[in-house]
Short mmCIF file of C-alpha atoms and ligand atoms in Angstrom, two decimals:
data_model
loop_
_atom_site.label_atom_id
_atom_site.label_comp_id
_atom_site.label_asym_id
_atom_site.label_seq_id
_atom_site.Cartn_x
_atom_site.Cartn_y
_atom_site.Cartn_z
CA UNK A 1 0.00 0.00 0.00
CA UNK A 2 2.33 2.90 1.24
CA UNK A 3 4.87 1.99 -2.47
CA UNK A 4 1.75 2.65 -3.72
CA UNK A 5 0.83 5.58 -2.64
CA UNK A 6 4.79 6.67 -3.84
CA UNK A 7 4.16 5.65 -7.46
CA UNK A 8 1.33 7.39 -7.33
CA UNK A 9 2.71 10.51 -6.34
CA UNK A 10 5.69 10.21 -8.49
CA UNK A 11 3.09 9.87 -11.34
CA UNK A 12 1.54 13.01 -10.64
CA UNK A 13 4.58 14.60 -10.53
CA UNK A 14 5.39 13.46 -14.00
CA UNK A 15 2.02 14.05 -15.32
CA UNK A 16 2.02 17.93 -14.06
CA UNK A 17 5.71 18.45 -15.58
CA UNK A 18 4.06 16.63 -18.58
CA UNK A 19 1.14 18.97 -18.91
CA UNK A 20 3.23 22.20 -18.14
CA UNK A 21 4.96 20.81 -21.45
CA UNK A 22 1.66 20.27 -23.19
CA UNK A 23 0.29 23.66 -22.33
CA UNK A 24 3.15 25.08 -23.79
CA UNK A 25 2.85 23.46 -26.81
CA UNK A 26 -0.58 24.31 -27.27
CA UNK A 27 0.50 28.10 -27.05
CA UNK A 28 3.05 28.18 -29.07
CA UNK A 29 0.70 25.99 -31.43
CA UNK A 30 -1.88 28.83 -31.37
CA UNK A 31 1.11 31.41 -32.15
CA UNK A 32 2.12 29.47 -35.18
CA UNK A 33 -0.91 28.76 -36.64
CA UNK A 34 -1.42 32.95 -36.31
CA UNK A 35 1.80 34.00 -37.69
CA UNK A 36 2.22 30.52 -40.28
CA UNK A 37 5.53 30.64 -39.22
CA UNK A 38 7.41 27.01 -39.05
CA UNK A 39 4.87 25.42 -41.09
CA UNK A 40 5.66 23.58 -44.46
CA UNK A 41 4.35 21.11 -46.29
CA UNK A 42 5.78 17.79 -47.26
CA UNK A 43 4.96 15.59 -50.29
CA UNK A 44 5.31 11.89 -50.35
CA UNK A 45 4.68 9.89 -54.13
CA UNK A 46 1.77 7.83 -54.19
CA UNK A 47 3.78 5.35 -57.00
CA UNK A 48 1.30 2.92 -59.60
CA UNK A 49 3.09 -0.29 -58.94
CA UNK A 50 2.91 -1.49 -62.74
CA UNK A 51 3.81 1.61 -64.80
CA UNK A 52 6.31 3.04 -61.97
CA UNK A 53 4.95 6.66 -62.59
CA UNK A 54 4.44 9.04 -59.85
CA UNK A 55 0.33 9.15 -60.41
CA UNK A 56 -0.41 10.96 -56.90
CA UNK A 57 1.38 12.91 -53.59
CA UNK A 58 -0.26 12.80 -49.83
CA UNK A 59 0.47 16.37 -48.42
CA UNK A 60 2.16 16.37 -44.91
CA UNK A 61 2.45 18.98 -42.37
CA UNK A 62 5.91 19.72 -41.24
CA UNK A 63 6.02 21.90 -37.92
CA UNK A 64 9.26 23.09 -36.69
CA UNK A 65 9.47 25.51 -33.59
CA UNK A 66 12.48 27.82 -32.78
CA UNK A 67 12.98 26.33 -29.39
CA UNK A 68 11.01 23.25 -29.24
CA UNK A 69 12.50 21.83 -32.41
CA UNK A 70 10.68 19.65 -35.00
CA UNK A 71 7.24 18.54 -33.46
CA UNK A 72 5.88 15.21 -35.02
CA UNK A 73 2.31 15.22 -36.59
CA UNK A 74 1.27 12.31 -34.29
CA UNK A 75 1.58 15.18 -31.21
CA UNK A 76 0.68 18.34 -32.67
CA UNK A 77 -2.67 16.91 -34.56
CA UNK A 78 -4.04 15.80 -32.12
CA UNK A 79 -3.47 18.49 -30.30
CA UNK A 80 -4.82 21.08 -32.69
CA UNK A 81 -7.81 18.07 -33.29
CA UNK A 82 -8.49 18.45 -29.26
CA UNK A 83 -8.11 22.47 -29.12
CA UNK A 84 -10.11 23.57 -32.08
CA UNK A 85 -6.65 24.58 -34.12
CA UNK A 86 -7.21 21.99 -36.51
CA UNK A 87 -9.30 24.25 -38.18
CA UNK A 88 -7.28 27.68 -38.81
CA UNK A 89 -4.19 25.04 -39.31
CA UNK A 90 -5.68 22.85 -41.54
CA UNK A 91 -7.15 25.98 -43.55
CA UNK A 92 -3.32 26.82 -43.83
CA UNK A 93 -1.93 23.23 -45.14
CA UNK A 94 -4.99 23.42 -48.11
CA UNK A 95 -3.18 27.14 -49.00
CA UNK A 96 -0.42 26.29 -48.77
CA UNK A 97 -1.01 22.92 -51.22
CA UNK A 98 -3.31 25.16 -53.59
CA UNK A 99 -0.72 27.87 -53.96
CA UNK A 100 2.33 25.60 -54.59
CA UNK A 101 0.21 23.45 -57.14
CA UNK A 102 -1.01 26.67 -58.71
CA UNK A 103 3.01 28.04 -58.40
CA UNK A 104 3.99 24.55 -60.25
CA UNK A 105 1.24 24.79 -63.24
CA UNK A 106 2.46 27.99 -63.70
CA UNK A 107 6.01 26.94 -63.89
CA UNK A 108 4.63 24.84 -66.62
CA UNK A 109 4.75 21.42 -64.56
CA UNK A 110 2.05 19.00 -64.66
CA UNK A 111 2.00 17.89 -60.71
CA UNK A 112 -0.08 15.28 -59.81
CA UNK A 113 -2.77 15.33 -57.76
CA UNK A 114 -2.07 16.05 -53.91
CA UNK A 115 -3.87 14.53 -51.24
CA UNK A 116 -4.94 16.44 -48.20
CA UNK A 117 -5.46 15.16 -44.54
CA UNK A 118 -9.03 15.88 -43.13
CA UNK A 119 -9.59 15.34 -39.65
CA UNK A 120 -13.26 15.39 -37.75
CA UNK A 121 -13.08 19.05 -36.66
CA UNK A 122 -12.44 20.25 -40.67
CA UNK A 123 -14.78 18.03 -42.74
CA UNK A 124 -17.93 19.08 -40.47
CA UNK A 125 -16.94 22.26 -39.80
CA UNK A 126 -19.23 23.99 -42.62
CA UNK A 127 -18.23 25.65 -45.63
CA UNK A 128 -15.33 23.52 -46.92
CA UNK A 129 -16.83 22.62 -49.90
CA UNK A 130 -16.93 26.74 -51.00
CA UNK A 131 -13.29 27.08 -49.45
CA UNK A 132 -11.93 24.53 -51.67
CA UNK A 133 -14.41 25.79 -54.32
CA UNK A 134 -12.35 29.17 -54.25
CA UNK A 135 -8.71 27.86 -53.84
CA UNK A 136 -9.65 25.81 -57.16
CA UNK A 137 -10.49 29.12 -58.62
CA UNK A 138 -8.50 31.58 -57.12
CA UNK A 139 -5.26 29.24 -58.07
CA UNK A 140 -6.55 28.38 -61.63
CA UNK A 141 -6.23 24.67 -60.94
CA UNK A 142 -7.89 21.43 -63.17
CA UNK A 143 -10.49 19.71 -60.97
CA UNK A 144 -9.60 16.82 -58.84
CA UNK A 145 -6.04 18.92 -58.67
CA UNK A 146 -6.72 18.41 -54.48
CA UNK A 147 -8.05 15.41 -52.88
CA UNK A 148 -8.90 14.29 -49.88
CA UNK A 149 -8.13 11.38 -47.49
CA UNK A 150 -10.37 10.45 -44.23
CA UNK A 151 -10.64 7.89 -41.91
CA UNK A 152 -13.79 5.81 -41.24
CA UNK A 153 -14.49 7.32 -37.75
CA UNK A 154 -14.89 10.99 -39.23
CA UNK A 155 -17.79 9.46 -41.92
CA UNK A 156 -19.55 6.82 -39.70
CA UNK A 157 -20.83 9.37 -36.96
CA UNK A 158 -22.87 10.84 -39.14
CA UNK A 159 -23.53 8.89 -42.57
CA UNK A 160 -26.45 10.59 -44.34
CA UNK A 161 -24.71 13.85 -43.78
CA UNK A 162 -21.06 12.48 -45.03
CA UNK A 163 -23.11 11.29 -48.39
CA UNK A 164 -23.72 15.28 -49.28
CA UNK A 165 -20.20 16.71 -48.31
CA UNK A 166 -18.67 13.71 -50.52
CA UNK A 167 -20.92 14.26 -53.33
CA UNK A 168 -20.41 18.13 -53.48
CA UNK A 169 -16.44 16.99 -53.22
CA UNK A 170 -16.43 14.55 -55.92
CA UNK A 171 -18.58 16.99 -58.23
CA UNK A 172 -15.51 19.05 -58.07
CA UNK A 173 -13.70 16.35 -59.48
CA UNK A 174 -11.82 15.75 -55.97
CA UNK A 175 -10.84 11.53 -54.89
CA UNK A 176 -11.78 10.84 -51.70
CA UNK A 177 -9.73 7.91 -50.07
CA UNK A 178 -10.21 6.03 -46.93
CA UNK A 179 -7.29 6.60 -44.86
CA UNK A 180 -6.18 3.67 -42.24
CA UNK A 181 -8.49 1.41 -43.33
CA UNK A 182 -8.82 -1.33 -41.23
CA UNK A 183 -8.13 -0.12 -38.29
CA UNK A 184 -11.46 1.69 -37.24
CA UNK A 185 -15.04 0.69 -37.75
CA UNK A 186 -15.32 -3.28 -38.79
CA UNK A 187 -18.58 -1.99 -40.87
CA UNK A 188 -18.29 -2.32 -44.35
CA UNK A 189 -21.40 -1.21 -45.86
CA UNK A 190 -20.57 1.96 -45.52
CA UNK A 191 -18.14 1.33 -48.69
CA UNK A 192 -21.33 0.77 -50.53
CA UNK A 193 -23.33 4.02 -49.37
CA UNK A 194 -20.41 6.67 -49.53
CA UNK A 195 -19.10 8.76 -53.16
CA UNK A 196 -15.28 6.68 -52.36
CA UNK A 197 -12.50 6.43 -54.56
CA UNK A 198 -9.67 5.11 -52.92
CA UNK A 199 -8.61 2.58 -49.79
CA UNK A 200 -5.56 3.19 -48.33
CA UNK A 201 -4.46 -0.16 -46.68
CA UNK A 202 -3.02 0.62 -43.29
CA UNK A 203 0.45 0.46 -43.03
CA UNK A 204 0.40 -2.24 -40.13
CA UNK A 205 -1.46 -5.04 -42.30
CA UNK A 206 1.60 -4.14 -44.92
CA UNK A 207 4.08 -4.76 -42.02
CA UNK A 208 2.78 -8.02 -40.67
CA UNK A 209 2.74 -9.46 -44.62
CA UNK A 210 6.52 -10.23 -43.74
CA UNK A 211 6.63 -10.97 -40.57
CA UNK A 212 6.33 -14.07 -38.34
CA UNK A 213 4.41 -17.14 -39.70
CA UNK A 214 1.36 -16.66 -37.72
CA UNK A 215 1.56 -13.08 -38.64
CA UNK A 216 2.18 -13.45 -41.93
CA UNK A 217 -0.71 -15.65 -42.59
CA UNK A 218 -3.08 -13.45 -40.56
CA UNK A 219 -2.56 -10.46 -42.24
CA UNK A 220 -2.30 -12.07 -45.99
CA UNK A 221 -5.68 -12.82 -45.17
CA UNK A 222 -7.16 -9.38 -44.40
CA UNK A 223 -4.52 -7.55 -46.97
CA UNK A 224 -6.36 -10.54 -49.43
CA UNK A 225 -10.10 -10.10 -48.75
CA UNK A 226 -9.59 -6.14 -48.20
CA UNK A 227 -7.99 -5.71 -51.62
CA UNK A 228 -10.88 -8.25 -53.56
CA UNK A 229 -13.29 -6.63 -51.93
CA UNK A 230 -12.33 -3.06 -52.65
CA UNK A 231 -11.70 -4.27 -56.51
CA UNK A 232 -15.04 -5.55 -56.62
CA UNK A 233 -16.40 -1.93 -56.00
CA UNK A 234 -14.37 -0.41 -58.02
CA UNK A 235 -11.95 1.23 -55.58
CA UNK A 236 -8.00 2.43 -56.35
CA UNK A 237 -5.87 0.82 -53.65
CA UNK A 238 -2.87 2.00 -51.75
CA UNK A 239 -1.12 -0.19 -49.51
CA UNK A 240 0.56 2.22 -47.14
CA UNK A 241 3.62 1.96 -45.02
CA UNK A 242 5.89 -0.47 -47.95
CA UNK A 243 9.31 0.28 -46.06
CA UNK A 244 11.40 -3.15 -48.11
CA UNK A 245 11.09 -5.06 -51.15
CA UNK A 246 10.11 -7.99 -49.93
CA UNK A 247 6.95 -6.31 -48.78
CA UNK A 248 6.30 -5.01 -52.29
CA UNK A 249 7.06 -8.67 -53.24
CA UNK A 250 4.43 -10.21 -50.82
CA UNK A 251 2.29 -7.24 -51.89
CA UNK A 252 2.55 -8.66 -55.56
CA UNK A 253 -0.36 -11.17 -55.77
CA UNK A 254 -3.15 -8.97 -54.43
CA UNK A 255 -4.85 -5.87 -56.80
CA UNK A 256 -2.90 -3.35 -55.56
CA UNK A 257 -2.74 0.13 -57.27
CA UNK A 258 -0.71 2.21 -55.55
CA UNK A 259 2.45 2.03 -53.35
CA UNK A 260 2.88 4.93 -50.81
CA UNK A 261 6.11 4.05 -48.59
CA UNK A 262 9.91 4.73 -47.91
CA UNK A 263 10.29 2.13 -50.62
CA UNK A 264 9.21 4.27 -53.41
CA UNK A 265 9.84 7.98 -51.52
CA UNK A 266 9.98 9.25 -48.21
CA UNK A 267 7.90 12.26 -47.71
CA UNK A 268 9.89 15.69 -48.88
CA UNK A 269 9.53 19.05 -49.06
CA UNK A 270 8.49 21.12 -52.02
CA UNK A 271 11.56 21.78 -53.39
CA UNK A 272 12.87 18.09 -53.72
CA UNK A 273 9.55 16.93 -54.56
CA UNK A 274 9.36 19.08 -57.60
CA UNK A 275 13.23 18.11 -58.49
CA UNK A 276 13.02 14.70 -57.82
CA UNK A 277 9.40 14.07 -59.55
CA UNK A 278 8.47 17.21 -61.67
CA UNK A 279 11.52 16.79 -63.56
CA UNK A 280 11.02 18.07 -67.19
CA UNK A 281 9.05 21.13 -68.08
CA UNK A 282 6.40 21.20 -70.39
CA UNK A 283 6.59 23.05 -74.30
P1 C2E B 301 -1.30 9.36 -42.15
O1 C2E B 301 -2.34 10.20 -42.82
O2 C2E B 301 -1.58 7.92 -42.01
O3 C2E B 301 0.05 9.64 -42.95
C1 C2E B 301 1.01 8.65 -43.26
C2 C2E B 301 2.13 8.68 -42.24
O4 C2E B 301 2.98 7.57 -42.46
C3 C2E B 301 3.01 9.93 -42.34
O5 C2E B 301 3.45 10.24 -41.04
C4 C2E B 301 4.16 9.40 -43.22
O6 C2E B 301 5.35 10.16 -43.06
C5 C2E B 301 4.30 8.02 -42.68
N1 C2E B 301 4.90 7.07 -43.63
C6 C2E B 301 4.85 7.08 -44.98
N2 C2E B 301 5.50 6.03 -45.49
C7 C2E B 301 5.98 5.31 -44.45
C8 C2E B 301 6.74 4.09 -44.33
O7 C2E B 301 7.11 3.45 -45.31
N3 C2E B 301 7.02 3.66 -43.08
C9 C2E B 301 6.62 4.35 -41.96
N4 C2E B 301 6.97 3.85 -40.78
N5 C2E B 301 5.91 5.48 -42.03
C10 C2E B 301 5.59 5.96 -43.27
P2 C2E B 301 3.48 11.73 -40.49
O8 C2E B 301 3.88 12.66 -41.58
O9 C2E B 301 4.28 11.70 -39.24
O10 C2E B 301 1.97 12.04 -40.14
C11 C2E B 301 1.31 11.36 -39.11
C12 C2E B 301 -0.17 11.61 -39.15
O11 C2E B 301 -0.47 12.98 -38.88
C13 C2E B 301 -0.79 11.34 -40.52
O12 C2E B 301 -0.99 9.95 -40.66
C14 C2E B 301 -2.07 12.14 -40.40
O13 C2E B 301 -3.05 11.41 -39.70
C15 C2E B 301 -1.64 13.33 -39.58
N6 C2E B 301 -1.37 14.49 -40.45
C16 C2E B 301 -0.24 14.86 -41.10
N7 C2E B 301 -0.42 16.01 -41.79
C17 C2E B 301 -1.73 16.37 -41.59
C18 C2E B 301 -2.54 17.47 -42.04
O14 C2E B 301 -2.12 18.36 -42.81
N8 C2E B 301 -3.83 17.50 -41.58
C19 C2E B 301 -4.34 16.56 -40.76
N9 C2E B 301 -5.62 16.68 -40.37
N10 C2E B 301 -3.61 15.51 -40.34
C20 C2E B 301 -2.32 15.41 -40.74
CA1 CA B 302 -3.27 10.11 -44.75
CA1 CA B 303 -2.65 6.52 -43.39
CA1 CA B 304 -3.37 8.07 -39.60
#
């Protein structure tokens, strides 16, 4: 009982000096997402695994802070998802992506279409569908230029109302891909009832494909009926996460479309994407 009562007040201790951290975070989160300062956007290739050609990008926000360094996505999403920021920050990243796609058709590049991250707090909070309306517009780009990716948690909550925001989405020409998937809901009507194009196979299922035999067969299994399925309806699919070639070789008898991993391109910024991929000009 009494070591008990120590842990427990060495865990408060921790947790305080870990929420003095997190507070400051959060305001210097706030200050960023004012000023746009320290924010970039990264592009990783989405690669078609039989042609080789660089058919698609996933944008990625990139936050670096003068004194608390580089701050991974996995903390500072969430925290902007928890805090309401997710919505003046993720209004920046589509911008940002607009204005750098716009800058590259100008250049005479033909980039391919970006991906952008939608979490809960931006898909339902009203009036995206005008916003990206008006970046289209304002930055003269093709529709489709910008797509989207969400997971299965942000459309399930409330279905009828997803089926209208897709729809408007895809009548602007935009994909909409299923981020994660397998990892959320185990429903799968829903990939009947919603406007989807795309499944993006979660990068654990492309892990486990080489790992231990028990694994291995496991996770064939899912990766198997996951990728049939989404054929039979008609859905592109990216298998996420491929880090080594033998997981593009275990990859190689299921209908894959897309590869989106270190394998084929780590995520870069805008600058090495557009060397690296945009190569040649056009005319
Ligand atoms: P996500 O949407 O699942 O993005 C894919 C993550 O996997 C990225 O992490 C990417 O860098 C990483 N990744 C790509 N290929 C590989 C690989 O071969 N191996 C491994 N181990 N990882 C790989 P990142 O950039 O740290 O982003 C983490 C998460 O943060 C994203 O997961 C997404 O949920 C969120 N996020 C990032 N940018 C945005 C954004 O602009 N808006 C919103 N709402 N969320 C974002
Ligand atoms: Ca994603
Ligand atoms: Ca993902
Ligand atoms: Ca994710």
């Amino acid at each position: 009982k009494h070591e008990g009562r120590n842990t427990y007040r060495l865990f408060r201790t921790e947790m305080n000096a870990h929420d003095g951290r997190q507070l400051a975070l959060e305001s210097a989160l706030r200050d960023t997402v004012e000023s746009g300062e320290g924010l970039a956007v990264h592009y990783q290739p989405l690669v078609n695994r039989d042609s080789g050609e660089v058919e698609g990008a996933e944008a990625l926000l990139r936050w670096h802070h003068p004194e608390f360094g580089d701050v991974s996505p996995g903390v500072f999403i969430p925290m902007a998802e928890r805090s309401g920021l997710i919505i003046p920050l993720g209004r920046r990243v589509m911008e940002k992506v607009a204005e750098q796609l716009g800058e590259w058709r100008l250049a005479g590049l033909s980039p391919p279409r970006v991906a952008v991250n939608l979490s809960a707090g931006q898909f339902w909070q009203g009036g995206l569908v005008e916003q990206v309306r008006e970046l289209f517009q304002q930055h003269d780009l093709p529709p489709g230029q910008i797509g989207f990716e969400l997971t299965e948690s942000v459309l399930l909550d409330r279905q009828q109302e997803a089926v209208g925001l897709l729809t408007d989405l895809r009548e602007l020409g935009c994909r909409i891909a299923i981020d994660d998937f397998g990892t959320g809901y185990s429903s799968l009507s829903y990939l009947q009832d919603l406007p989807l194009t795309t499944l993006k196979v979660d990068r654990s299922f492309i892990q486990r494909l080489t790992g231990d035999e028990g694994e291995r067969r496991g996770s064939a299994a899912i990766v198997a009926a996951v990728t049939g399925l989404a054929q039979e309806l008609g859905l592109r699919v990216v298998a996420e996460g491929v880090e080594t070639e033998e997981q593009l070789q275990a990859l190689a008898r299921y209908p894959v479309t897309l590869i989106q991993g270190y394998l084929t391109g780590r995520p870069v910024d805008a600058a090495t994407f557009e060397s690296r991929y945009l190569g040649c000009r056009v005319g």
